[in-house]
mmCIF file of C-alpha atoms in Angstrom:
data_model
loop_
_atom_site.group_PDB
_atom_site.id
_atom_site.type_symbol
_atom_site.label_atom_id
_atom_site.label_comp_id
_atom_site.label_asym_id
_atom_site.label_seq_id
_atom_site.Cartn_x
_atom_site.Cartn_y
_atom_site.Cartn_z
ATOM 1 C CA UNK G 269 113.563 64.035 50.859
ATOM 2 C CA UNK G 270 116.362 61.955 49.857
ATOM 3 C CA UNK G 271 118.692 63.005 52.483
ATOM 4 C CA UNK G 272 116.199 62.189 54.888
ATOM 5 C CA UNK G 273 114.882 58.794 54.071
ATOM 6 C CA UNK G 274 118.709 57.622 53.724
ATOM 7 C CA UNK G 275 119.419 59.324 57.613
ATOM 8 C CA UNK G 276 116.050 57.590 59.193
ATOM 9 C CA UNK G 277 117.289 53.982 57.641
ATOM 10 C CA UNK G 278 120.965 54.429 59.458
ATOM 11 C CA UNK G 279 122.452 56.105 56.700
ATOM 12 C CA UNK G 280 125.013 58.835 56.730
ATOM 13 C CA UNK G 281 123.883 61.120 53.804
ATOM 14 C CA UNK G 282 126.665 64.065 52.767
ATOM 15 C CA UNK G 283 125.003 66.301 51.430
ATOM 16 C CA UNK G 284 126.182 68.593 48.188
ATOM 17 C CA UNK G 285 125.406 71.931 47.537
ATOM 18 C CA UNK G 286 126.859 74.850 44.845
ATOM 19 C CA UNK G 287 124.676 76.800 46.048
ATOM 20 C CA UNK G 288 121.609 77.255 48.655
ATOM 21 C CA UNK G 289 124.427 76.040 51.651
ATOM 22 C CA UNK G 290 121.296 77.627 54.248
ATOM 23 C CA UNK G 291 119.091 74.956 52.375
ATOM 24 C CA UNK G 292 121.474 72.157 53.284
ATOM 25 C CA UNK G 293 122.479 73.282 56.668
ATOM 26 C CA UNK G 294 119.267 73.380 56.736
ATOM 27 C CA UNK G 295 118.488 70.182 56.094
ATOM 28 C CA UNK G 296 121.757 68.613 58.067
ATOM 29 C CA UNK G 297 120.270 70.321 61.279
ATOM 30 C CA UNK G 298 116.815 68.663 60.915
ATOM 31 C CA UNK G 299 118.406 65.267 60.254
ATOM 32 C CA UNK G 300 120.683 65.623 63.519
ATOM 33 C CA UNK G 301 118.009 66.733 65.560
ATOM 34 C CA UNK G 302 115.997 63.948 64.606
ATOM 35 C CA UNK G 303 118.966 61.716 65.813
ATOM 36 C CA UNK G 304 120.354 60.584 62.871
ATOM 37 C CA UNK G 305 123.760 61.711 61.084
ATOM 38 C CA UNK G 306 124.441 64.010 58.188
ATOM 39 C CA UNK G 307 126.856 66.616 56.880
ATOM 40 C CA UNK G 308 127.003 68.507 54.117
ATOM 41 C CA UNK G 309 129.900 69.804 51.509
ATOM 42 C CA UNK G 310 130.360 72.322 48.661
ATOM 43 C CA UNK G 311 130.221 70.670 45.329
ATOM 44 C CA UNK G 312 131.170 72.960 42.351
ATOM 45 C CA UNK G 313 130.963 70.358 38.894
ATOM 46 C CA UNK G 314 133.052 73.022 36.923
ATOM 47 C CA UNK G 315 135.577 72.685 39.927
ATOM 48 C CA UNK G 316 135.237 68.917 40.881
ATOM 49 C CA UNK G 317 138.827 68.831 41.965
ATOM 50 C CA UNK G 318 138.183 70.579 45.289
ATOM 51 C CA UNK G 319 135.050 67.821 45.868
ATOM 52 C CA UNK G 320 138.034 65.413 45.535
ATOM 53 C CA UNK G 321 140.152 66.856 48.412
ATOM 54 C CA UNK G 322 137.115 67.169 50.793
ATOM 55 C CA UNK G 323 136.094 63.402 50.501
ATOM 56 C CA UNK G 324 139.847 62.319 50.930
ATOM 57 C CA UNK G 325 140.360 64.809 54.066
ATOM 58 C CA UNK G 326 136.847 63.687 55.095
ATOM 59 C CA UNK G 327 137.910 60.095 54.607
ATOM 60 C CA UNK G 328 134.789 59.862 52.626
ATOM 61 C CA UNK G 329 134.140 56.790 50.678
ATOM 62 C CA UNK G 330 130.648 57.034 49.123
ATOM 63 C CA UNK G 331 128.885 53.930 48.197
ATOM 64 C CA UNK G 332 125.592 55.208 46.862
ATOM 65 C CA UNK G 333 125.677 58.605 45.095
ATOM 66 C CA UNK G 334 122.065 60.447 43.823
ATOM 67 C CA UNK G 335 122.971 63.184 41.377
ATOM 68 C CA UNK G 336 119.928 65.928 41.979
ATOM 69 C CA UNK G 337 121.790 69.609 40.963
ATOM 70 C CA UNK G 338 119.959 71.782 38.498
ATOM 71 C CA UNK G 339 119.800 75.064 36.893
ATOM 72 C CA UNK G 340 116.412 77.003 36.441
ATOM 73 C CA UNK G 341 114.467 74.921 34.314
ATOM 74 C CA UNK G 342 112.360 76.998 33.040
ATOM 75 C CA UNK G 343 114.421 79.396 31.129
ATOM 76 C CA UNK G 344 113.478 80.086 28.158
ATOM 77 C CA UNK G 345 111.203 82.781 26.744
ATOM 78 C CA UNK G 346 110.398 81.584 22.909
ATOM 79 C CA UNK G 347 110.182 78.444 21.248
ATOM 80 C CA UNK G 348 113.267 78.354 18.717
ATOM 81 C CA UNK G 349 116.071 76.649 20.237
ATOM 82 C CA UNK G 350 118.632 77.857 22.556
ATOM 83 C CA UNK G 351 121.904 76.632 22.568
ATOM 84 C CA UNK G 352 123.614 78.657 25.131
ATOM 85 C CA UNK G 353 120.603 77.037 27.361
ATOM 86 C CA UNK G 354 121.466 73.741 26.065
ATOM 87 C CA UNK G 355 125.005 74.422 27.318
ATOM 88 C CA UNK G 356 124.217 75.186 30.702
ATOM 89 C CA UNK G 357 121.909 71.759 31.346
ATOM 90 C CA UNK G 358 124.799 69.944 29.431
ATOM 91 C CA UNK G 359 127.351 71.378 32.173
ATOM 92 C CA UNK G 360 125.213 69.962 34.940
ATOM 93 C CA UNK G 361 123.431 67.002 33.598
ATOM 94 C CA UNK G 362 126.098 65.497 31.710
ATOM 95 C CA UNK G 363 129.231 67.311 32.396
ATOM 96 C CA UNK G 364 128.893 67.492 36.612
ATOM 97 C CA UNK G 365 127.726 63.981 36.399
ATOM 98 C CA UNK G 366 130.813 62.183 34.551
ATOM 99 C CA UNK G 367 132.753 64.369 36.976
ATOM 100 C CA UNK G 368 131.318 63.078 40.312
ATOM 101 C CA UNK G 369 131.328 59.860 38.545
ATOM 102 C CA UNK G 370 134.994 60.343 37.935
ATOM 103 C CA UNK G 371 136.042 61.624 41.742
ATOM 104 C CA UNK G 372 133.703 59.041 43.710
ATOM 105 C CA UNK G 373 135.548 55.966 41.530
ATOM 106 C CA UNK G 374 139.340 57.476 42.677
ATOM 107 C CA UNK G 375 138.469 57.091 46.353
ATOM 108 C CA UNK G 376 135.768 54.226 45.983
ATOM 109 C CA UNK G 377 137.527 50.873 45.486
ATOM 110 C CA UNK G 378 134.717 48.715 45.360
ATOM 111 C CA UNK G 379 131.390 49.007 43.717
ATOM 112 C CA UNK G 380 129.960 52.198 43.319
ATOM 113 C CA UNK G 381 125.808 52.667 42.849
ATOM 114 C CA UNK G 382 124.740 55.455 41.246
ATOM 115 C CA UNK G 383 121.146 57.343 41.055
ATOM 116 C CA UNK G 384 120.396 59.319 38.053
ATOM 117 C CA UNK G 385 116.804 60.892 37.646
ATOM 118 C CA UNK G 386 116.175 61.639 34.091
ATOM 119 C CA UNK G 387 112.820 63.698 33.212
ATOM 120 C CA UNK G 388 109.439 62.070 31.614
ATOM 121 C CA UNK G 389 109.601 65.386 29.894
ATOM 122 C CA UNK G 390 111.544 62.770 27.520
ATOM 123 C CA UNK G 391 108.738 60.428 26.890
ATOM 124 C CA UNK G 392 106.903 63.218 24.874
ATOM 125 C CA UNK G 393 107.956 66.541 23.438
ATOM 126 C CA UNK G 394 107.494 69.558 25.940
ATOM 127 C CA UNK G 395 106.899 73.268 24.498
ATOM 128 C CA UNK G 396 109.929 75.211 25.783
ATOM 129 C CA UNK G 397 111.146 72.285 27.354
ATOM 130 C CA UNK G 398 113.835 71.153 24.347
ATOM 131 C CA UNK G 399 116.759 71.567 25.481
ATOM 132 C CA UNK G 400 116.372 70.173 28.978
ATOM 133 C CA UNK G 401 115.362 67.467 27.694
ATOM 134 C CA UNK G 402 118.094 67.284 24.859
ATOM 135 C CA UNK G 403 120.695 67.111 27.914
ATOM 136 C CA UNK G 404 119.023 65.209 30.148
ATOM 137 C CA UNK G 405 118.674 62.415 26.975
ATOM 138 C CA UNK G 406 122.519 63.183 26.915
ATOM 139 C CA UNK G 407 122.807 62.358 30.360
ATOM 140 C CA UNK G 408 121.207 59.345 30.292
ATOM 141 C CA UNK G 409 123.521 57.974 27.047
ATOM 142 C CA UNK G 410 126.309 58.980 29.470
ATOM 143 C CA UNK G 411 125.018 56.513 32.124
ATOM 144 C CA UNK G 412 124.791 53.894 29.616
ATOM 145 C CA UNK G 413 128.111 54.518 28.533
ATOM 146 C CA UNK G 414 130.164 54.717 32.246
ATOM 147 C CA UNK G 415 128.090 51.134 33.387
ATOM 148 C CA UNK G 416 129.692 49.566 29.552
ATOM 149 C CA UNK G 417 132.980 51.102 30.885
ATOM 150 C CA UNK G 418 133.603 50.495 34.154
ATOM 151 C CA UNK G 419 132.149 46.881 35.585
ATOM 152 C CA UNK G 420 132.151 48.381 39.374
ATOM 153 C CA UNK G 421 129.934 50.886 38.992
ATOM 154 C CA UNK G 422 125.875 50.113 38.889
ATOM 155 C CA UNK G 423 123.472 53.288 37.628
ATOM 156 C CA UNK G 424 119.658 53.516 38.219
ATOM 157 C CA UNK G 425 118.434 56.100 35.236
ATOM 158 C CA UNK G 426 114.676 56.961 36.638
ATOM 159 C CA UNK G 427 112.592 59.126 34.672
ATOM 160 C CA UNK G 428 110.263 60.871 37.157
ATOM 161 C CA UNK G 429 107.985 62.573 36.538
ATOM 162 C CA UNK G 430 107.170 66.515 38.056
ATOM 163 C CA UNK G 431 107.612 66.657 41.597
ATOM 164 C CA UNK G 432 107.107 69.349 44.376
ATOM 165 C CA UNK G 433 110.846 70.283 45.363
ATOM 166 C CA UNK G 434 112.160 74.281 45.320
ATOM 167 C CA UNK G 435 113.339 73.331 41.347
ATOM 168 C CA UNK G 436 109.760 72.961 40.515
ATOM 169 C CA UNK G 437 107.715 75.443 42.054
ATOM 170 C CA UNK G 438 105.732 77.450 39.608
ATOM 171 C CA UNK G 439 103.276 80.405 40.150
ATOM 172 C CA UNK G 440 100.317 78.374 38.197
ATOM 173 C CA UNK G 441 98.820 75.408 39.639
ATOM 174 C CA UNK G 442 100.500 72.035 38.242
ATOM 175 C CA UNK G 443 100.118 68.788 38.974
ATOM 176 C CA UNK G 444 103.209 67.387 41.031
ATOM 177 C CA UNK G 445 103.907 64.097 42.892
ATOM 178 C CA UNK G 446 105.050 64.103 46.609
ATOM 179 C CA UNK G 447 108.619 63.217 46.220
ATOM 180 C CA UNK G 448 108.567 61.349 49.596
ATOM 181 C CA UNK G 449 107.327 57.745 48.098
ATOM 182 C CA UNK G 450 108.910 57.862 44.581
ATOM 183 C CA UNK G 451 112.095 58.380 46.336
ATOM 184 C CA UNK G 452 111.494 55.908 49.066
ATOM 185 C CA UNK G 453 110.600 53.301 46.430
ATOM 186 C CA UNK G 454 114.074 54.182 44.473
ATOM 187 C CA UNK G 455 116.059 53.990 47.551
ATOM 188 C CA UNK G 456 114.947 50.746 48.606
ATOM 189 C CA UNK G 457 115.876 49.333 45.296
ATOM 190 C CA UNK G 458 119.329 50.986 45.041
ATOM 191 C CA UNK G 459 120.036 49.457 48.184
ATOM 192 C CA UNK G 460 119.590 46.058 47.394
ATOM 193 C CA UNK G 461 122.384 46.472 45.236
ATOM 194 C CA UNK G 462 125.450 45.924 47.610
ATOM 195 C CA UNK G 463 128.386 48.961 47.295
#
């Protein structure tokens, strides 16, 4: 949805993928035949140094990142905690994060606005849900601490709540939010905040 709303206000969204490339060529080809602009690049956080190289031969100079990769969420199968779990949302919600942080502030000058979307799976405990949470809290402290450090860089932390995209797709019926307006209303707000 993101992708989207950016393209139909003029934007030029690139698109980052590790995996699921079909899902963002996917996307790309709906945005371009809707007239607007979009492209889309791999994006490996545990390789971030190749993400560097495509911006600079792209001459990409992003002024509004939104961080959405995720594992499975729902991985575990008992309730006593799991730290090779925790790991794995550490390496995306904390670890891939400073990383793009680090790459989009080498080839971005200027001010740099940032979108991270935290869980309200924080705001009370979750069963089975602990150590996504644990890293997403860890996430968020990381936020906090990149905006102390570096004076260009602006970061929206949003805790949303459940929404319909692929990530959160279950067999039982749960209530979810249509993405499409929480996202619109988070947009519009990030981009009052000049790059």
């Amino acid at each position: 949805a993101t992708a989207k709303i950016l393209a139909a206000g003029g934007g030029t969204p690139l698109i980052t993928c590790h995996q699921g490339t079909a899902d963002a060529e996917r996307v790309v080809r709906e945005i371009t035949e809707t007239g607007g602009t979009a492209s889309f690049a791999l994006y490996d956080a545990a390789n971030p140094d190749v993400f560097l190289e495509t911006l600079r031969n792209r001459n990409v100079i992003p002024t509004h990142v939104y961080y959405f990769p995720s594992p499975k969420i729902f991985l575990k199968k008992g309730r006593d905690w799991d730290t090779d779990v925790f790991r794995r949302f550490v390496e995306v919600y904390v670890d891939g994060f400073a990383h793009l942080y680090r790459i989009c502030s080498l080839v971005q000058p200027d001010r740099l606005v940032m979108f991270y979307p935290s869980t309200t799976a924080l705001d009370k405990a979750v069963v089975y849900l602990a150590e996504y949470t644990a890293a997403k809290g860890a996430g968020e402290a990381l936020c906090r601490y990149l905006t102390g450090l570096d004076p260009r860089l602006s970061i929206r932390i949003e805790r949303l709540p459940r929404m319909t995209p692929d990530q959160t797709l279950t067999l039982m019926p749960i209530a979810a939010k249509d993405p499409l307006p929480v996202m619109l209303d988070i947009i519009r707000d990030l981009h009052t905040i000049s790059p």
